[in-house]
Coordinates of C-alpha atoms in Angstrom, one line a residue:
M1 CA -12.6 73.1 -21.5
K2 CA -13.5 72.6 -17.9
K3 CA -16.7 71.0 -18.9
S4 CA -14.9 68.5 -21.1
C5 CA -12.5 67.6 -18.3
Y6 CA -15.5 66.9 -16.0
M7 CA -17.1 64.7 -18.6
L8 CA -13.8 62.8 -19.1
L9 CA -13.4 62.2 -15.4
F10 CA -17.0 61.0 -15.1
A11 CA -16.4 58.5 -17.9
V12 CA -13.2 57.2 -16.2
I13 CA -15.1 56.7 -12.9
C14 CA -17.9 54.9 -14.7
L15 CA -15.5 52.6 -16.5
A16 CA -13.6 51.8 -13.2
G17 CA -16.9 51.1 -11.5
C18 CA -18.0 48.7 -14.2
K19 CA -14.6 46.9 -14.1
D20 CA -14.9 46.5 -10.3
T21 CA -18.5 45.2 -10.7
D22 CA -17.5 42.7 -13.3
N23 CA -14.6 41.4 -11.2
S24 CA -16.8 41.1 -8.2
N25 CA -19.4 39.2 -10.2
L26 CA -16.7 36.9 -11.6
R27 CA -15.3 36.2 -8.1
A28 CA -18.8 35.5 -6.9
D29 CA -19.5 33.1 -9.7
I30 CA -16.2 31.3 -9.1
E31 CA -16.9 30.9 -5.4
E32 CA -20.4 29.6 -6.1
L33 CA -19.0 27.1 -8.6
K34 CA -16.5 25.9 -6.0
M35 CA -19.2 25.5 -3.3
R36 CA -21.4 23.5 -5.7
I37 CA -18.5 21.3 -6.7
S38 CA -17.6 20.7 -3.1
A39 CA -21.2 19.7 -2.3
L40 CA -21.3 17.4 -5.3
E41 CA -18.0 15.8 -4.4
I42 CA -19.6 14.5 -1.2
K43 CA -22.4 12.9 -3.2
T44 CA -19.8 11.5 -5.7
G45 CA -18.5 9.5 -2.8
E46 CA -21.9 8.0 -2.4
L47 CA -22.1 7.2 -6.1
N48 CA -18.7 5.5 -5.9
N49 CA -19.8 3.5 -2.8
N50 CA -22.9 2.4 -4.7
I51 CA -20.9 1.2 -7.7
K52 CA -18.5 -0.7 -5.4
A53 CA -21.5 -2.3 -3.6
I54 CA -23.1 -3.4 -6.9
R55 CA -19.8 -4.8 -8.1
E56 CA -19.4 -6.8 -4.8
L57 CA -23.0 -8.0 -4.8
T58 CA -22.8 -9.3 -8.3
K59 CA -19.9 -11.6 -7.5
E60 CA -20.7 -15.2 -8.0
G61 CA -21.9 -16.9 -4.8
M62 CA -22.1 -13.7 -2.8
T63 CA -24.8 -13.6 -0.1
I64 CA -25.7 -11.1 2.6
T65 CA -25.4 -12.0 6.3
E66 CA -26.8 -8.8 7.7
A67 CA -28.7 -5.8 6.2
I68 CA -29.3 -2.7 8.3
A69 CA -31.6 0.0 6.7
Q70 CA -31.8 3.6 8.1
N71 CA -33.2 6.6 6.2
G72 CA -32.6 5.1 2.8
I73 CA -29.1 4.0 3.6
Y74 CA -28.3 0.3 3.6
T75 CA -25.3 -1.1 5.5
L76 CA -24.7 -4.7 4.2
T77 CA -22.4 -7.3 5.7
L78 CA -21.5 -9.8 3.1
S79 CA -20.6 -13.5 3.3
D80 CA -17.0 -12.8 2.6
G81 CA -16.7 -10.6 5.7
S82 CA -16.7 -7.3 3.9
T83 CA -19.1 -4.4 4.4
V84 CA -20.7 -2.2 1.7
R85 CA -23.0 0.7 1.8
L86 CA -26.0 1.5 -0.5
V87 CA -27.5 5.0 -0.7
E88 CA -30.9 5.3 -2.4
K89 CA -31.0 9.0 -3.1
T90 CA -28.8 12.1 -3.0
A91 CA -30.1 15.5 -1.8
I92 CA -27.8 17.7 -3.8
D93 CA -28.8 19.3 -7.1
G94 CA -26.6 18.3 -10.0
S95 CA -26.1 15.8 -12.8
V96 CA -25.2 12.5 -11.1
P97 CA -24.5 9.6 -13.5
F98 CA -26.9 6.6 -13.5
I99 CA -25.1 3.3 -13.5
G100 CA -26.5 0.1 -15.1
I101 CA -25.3 -3.3 -16.4
N102 CA -26.2 -4.4 -19.9
S103 CA -27.1 -7.9 -21.1
E104 CA -23.4 -8.7 -21.8
G105 CA -22.4 -7.9 -18.2
N106 CA -20.7 -4.6 -19.0
W107 CA -21.2 -1.3 -17.2
Q108 CA -23.4 1.3 -18.9
V109 CA -24.0 4.8 -17.8
S110 CA -26.5 7.6 -18.4
Y111 CA -25.6 11.3 -18.0
D112 CA -29.1 12.6 -18.9
A113 CA -31.1 11.3 -16.0
G114 CA -31.7 7.9 -17.6
S115 CA -33.0 9.1 -21.0
T116 CA -30.1 7.3 -22.8
Y117 CA -27.4 4.9 -21.8
V118 CA -23.9 4.4 -23.3
L119 CA -21.3 1.8 -22.7
L120 CA -18.7 2.8 -20.1
K121 CA -15.3 2.2 -21.9
G122 CA -11.8 2.0 -20.5
F123 CA -8.6 3.6 -21.6
D124 CA -8.2 0.9 -24.2
G125 CA -11.6 1.8 -25.7
Q126 CA -13.1 -1.5 -24.7
P127 CA -16.3 -2.0 -22.6
V128 CA -15.7 -2.2 -18.8
Q129 CA -16.9 -5.4 -17.3
A130 CA -19.1 -5.4 -14.3
R131 CA -19.6 -9.1 -13.7
G132 CA -17.3 -12.0 -13.6
K133 CA -13.8 -12.5 -12.1
D134 CA -12.4 -9.7 -14.4
G135 CA -15.0 -7.2 -13.3
I136 CA -13.9 -3.7 -12.6
T137 CA -15.2 -1.0 -10.2
P138 CA -15.1 2.4 -12.0
V139 CA -14.5 5.5 -9.9
F140 CA -16.0 8.9 -10.7
R141 CA -14.8 12.4 -9.7
I142 CA -15.4 16.1 -10.6
N143 CA -12.6 18.3 -11.9
G144 CA -12.0 21.9 -11.0
E145 CA -14.2 23.1 -13.9
G146 CA -17.2 21.1 -12.8
Y147 CA -17.0 18.3 -15.3
W148 CA -17.2 14.5 -14.7
Q149 CA -14.1 12.3 -15.0
V150 CA -13.9 8.5 -14.6
S151 CA -11.2 6.0 -13.8
D152 CA -11.1 2.3 -14.5
D153 CA -7.8 1.5 -12.7
G154 CA -8.9 2.2 -9.1
G155 CA -8.4 5.9 -9.2
T156 CA -4.8 6.0 -10.4
S157 CA -5.6 7.8 -13.6
Y158 CA -8.7 9.6 -14.8
R159 CA -10.1 10.7 -18.2
S160 CA -12.9 13.1 -19.0
V161 CA -16.4 11.7 -19.4
T162 CA -17.9 12.6 -22.8
D163 CA -21.4 12.3 -24.3
E164 CA -22.3 10.6 -27.6
K165 CA -21.1 13.7 -29.4
G166 CA -17.7 13.8 -27.7
N167 CA -18.5 16.7 -25.4
P168 CA -17.4 16.8 -21.8
V169 CA -20.3 16.1 -19.4
K170 CA -21.1 18.7 -16.8
A171 CA -21.6 17.7 -13.2
V172 CA -22.8 21.2 -12.1
V173 CA -26.0 22.2 -13.8
S174 CA -28.5 25.0 -13.2
A175 CA -31.5 22.8 -12.8
A176 CA -32.1 19.9 -10.4
T177 CA -32.2 16.4 -11.8
D178 CA -33.5 13.0 -10.7
N179 CA -30.9 12.0 -8.1
T180 CA -32.3 8.7 -7.0
F181 CA -29.5 6.2 -7.6
F182 CA -31.9 3.2 -8.0
T183 CA -35.4 2.6 -9.2
R184 CA -36.1 0.5 -6.2
V185 CA -34.3 -1.1 -3.2
T186 CA -36.5 -3.7 -1.4
P187 CA -35.2 -5.7 1.6
T188 CA -37.1 -8.8 2.4
E189 CA -36.6 -11.7 4.9
K190 CA -34.9 -13.8 2.2
S191 CA -33.2 -11.3 -0.2
L192 CA -32.3 -7.7 -1.0
D193 CA -33.9 -6.9 -4.3
I194 CA -32.4 -4.0 -6.3
V195 CA -33.6 -2.5 -9.6
L196 CA -31.0 -0.2 -11.3
K197 CA -32.0 2.8 -13.3
D198 CA -31.5 1.0 -16.5
G199 CA -34.0 -1.8 -15.5
T200 CA -31.3 -4.3 -14.4
E201 CA -32.7 -6.4 -11.6
L202 CA -30.5 -7.9 -8.8
S203 CA -31.6 -10.2 -6.1
I204 CA -29.0 -11.1 -3.4
P205 CA -29.9 -13.8 -0.9
I206 CA -29.9 -12.9 2.8
I207 CA -28.6 -15.8 4.9
K208 CA -27.9 -14.6 8.4
N209 CA -25.9 -17.6 9.6
F210 CA -23.8 -18.6 6.6
F211 CA -20.4 -17.2 5.8
C212 CA -16.8 -18.3 5.1
Y213 CA -13.9 -15.9 4.8
F214 CA -10.2 -15.4 5.8
D215 CA -9.2 -13.0 8.5
T216 CA -8.5 -9.6 7.0
Q217 CA -4.9 -9.6 8.4
Y218 CA -3.8 -11.8 5.6
Q219 CA -3.1 -9.4 2.8
G220 CA -1.4 -10.3 -0.5
I221 CA 0.6 -13.5 -1.1
Q222 CA 1.6 -15.5 2.1
T223 CA 5.1 -16.9 1.9
I224 CA 5.9 -20.2 3.7
R225 CA 9.3 -21.8 4.0
A226 CA 9.8 -25.1 2.1
G227 CA 8.7 -28.1 4.1
S228 CA 7.2 -26.0 6.9
S229 CA 3.6 -25.2 7.8
T230 CA 1.6 -22.1 8.7
T231 CA -1.9 -21.7 10.2
F232 CA -4.6 -19.2 9.2
N233 CA -7.8 -18.1 10.8
V234 CA -11.0 -18.7 8.8
Y235 CA -14.3 -17.3 9.9
I236 CA -16.9 -19.9 9.1
K237 CA -20.5 -20.6 10.2
G238 CA -23.6 -22.4 9.0
V239 CA -21.6 -24.6 6.6
E240 CA -22.8 -28.1 5.7
N241 CA -19.8 -29.2 3.6
T242 CA -16.4 -27.8 2.7
I243 CA -13.9 -28.7 -0.1
V244 CA -10.3 -27.5 0.5
T245 CA -7.9 -27.4 -2.5
A246 CA -4.2 -26.4 -2.7
P247 CA -1.6 -26.1 -5.5
D248 CA 0.2 -29.3 -6.5
G249 CA 2.7 -30.3 -3.8
W250 CA 1.0 -28.2 -1.1
K251 CA -1.3 -29.5 1.6
A252 CA -4.2 -27.7 3.3
M253 CA -6.3 -29.0 6.2
L254 CA -9.3 -27.2 7.8
G255 CA -10.2 -27.8 11.4
A256 CA -13.6 -27.6 13.0
P257 CA -14.8 -24.0 13.8
N258 CA -15.0 -22.8 17.4
T259 CA -18.7 -22.5 18.2
D260 CA -18.1 -19.3 20.3
T261 CA -15.8 -17.4 17.9
N262 CA -16.7 -19.1 14.6
I263 CA -13.0 -19.3 13.8
A264 CA -11.6 -22.5 12.2
I265 CA -7.8 -23.1 11.8
L266 CA -6.5 -23.8 8.3
T267 CA -3.1 -25.4 8.3
V268 CA -1.1 -25.0 5.1
V269 CA 2.0 -27.2 4.5
A270 CA 4.6 -26.1 1.9
P271 CA 6.3 -28.6 -0.3
V272 CA 10.0 -29.4 0.1
A273 CA 12.3 -27.1 -1.9
T274 CA 13.8 -29.8 -4.1
R275 CA 10.4 -31.2 -5.3
A276 CA 9.4 -30.2 -8.8
V277 CA 6.0 -28.4 -8.6
A278 CA 4.1 -28.5 -11.9
D279 CA 1.2 -26.4 -10.7
N280 CA 1.8 -22.7 -11.1
T281 CA -1.4 -21.6 -9.3
K282 CA -1.0 -20.0 -5.9
D283 CA -4.6 -20.3 -4.5
V284 CA -5.5 -22.3 -1.4
S285 CA -9.3 -22.4 -1.7
I286 CA -12.2 -23.3 0.6
L287 CA -15.5 -24.0 -1.0
A288 CA -18.2 -23.8 1.7
V289 CA -21.7 -25.1 0.9
A290 CA -25.0 -24.7 2.7
G291 CA -28.0 -26.0 0.9
T292 CA -28.1 -24.4 -2.6
F293 CA -25.7 -21.7 -1.6
A294 CA -21.9 -21.7 -1.8
Q295 CA -19.1 -19.4 -0.7
L296 CA -15.5 -19.5 -2.0
A297 CA -12.7 -18.2 0.2
K298 CA -9.2 -17.9 -1.3
L299 CA -5.7 -17.3 0.0
Q300 CA -2.6 -17.0 -2.1
V301 CA 0.7 -18.8 -1.1
Q302 CA 4.2 -19.2 -2.4
L303 CA 7.5 -20.7 -1.2
K304 CA 9.7 -18.3 0.8

């Protein structure tokens, strides 16, 4: 009887030990997953920055005024005054999506290191445009379980990324993958040449002394009282000709730029309140031309 009691006690101790070991291993696995997700999230920021950069660089008429390269990271100042950042390669093991643009100008993506590409589709099931005025910048993230999610509304809402079989795509994988974001990035004196992983080739002109853009302080629609005028700062340099347009009933006049600050003053005059305005557009536009290159700067206005 005593021997049986000892055997029973030994079994209970063994079972308790196994349970503690299992829990310890589970906790270790969870912590490791969290650490890998955190590390990948940093690189997800680089992926999203690259997507944003490609979207900006493919806009019609966009040129680069300055390109600074350091350790595979390119800081680009664009002719509209914005700055974007390109990162050639990530150092973190994991499955990072490869982004491309198909012949119709839509985003396509590979989740298997470039072996296959599928169209990136929005919440409406339609392809997401990369080029043109209706182009969208998709945003990726990793959920708590280590799977990719994507947003096509600027990060307001996300959906799970799925492969061609409808299965969620893992971001955290056991083996390292090819984590170069581009096939090639080559800066020259005249252009920045980029080859995406899907073979799409981009060549963006580098013109160091040509730009035209509004001061960043002007956000959203600018309201002006009927019959009154308002001035706006425009950064402009290296321009040979400009064409200024305004909605029907409005007037817009661009002065000469200051040679020290490269700032020109745009004066916008609103129509009187009683006048019928047939033109529903709100854009005041400046088309700046230098040789074969053109830059379009826009400002939206409305009556206060």
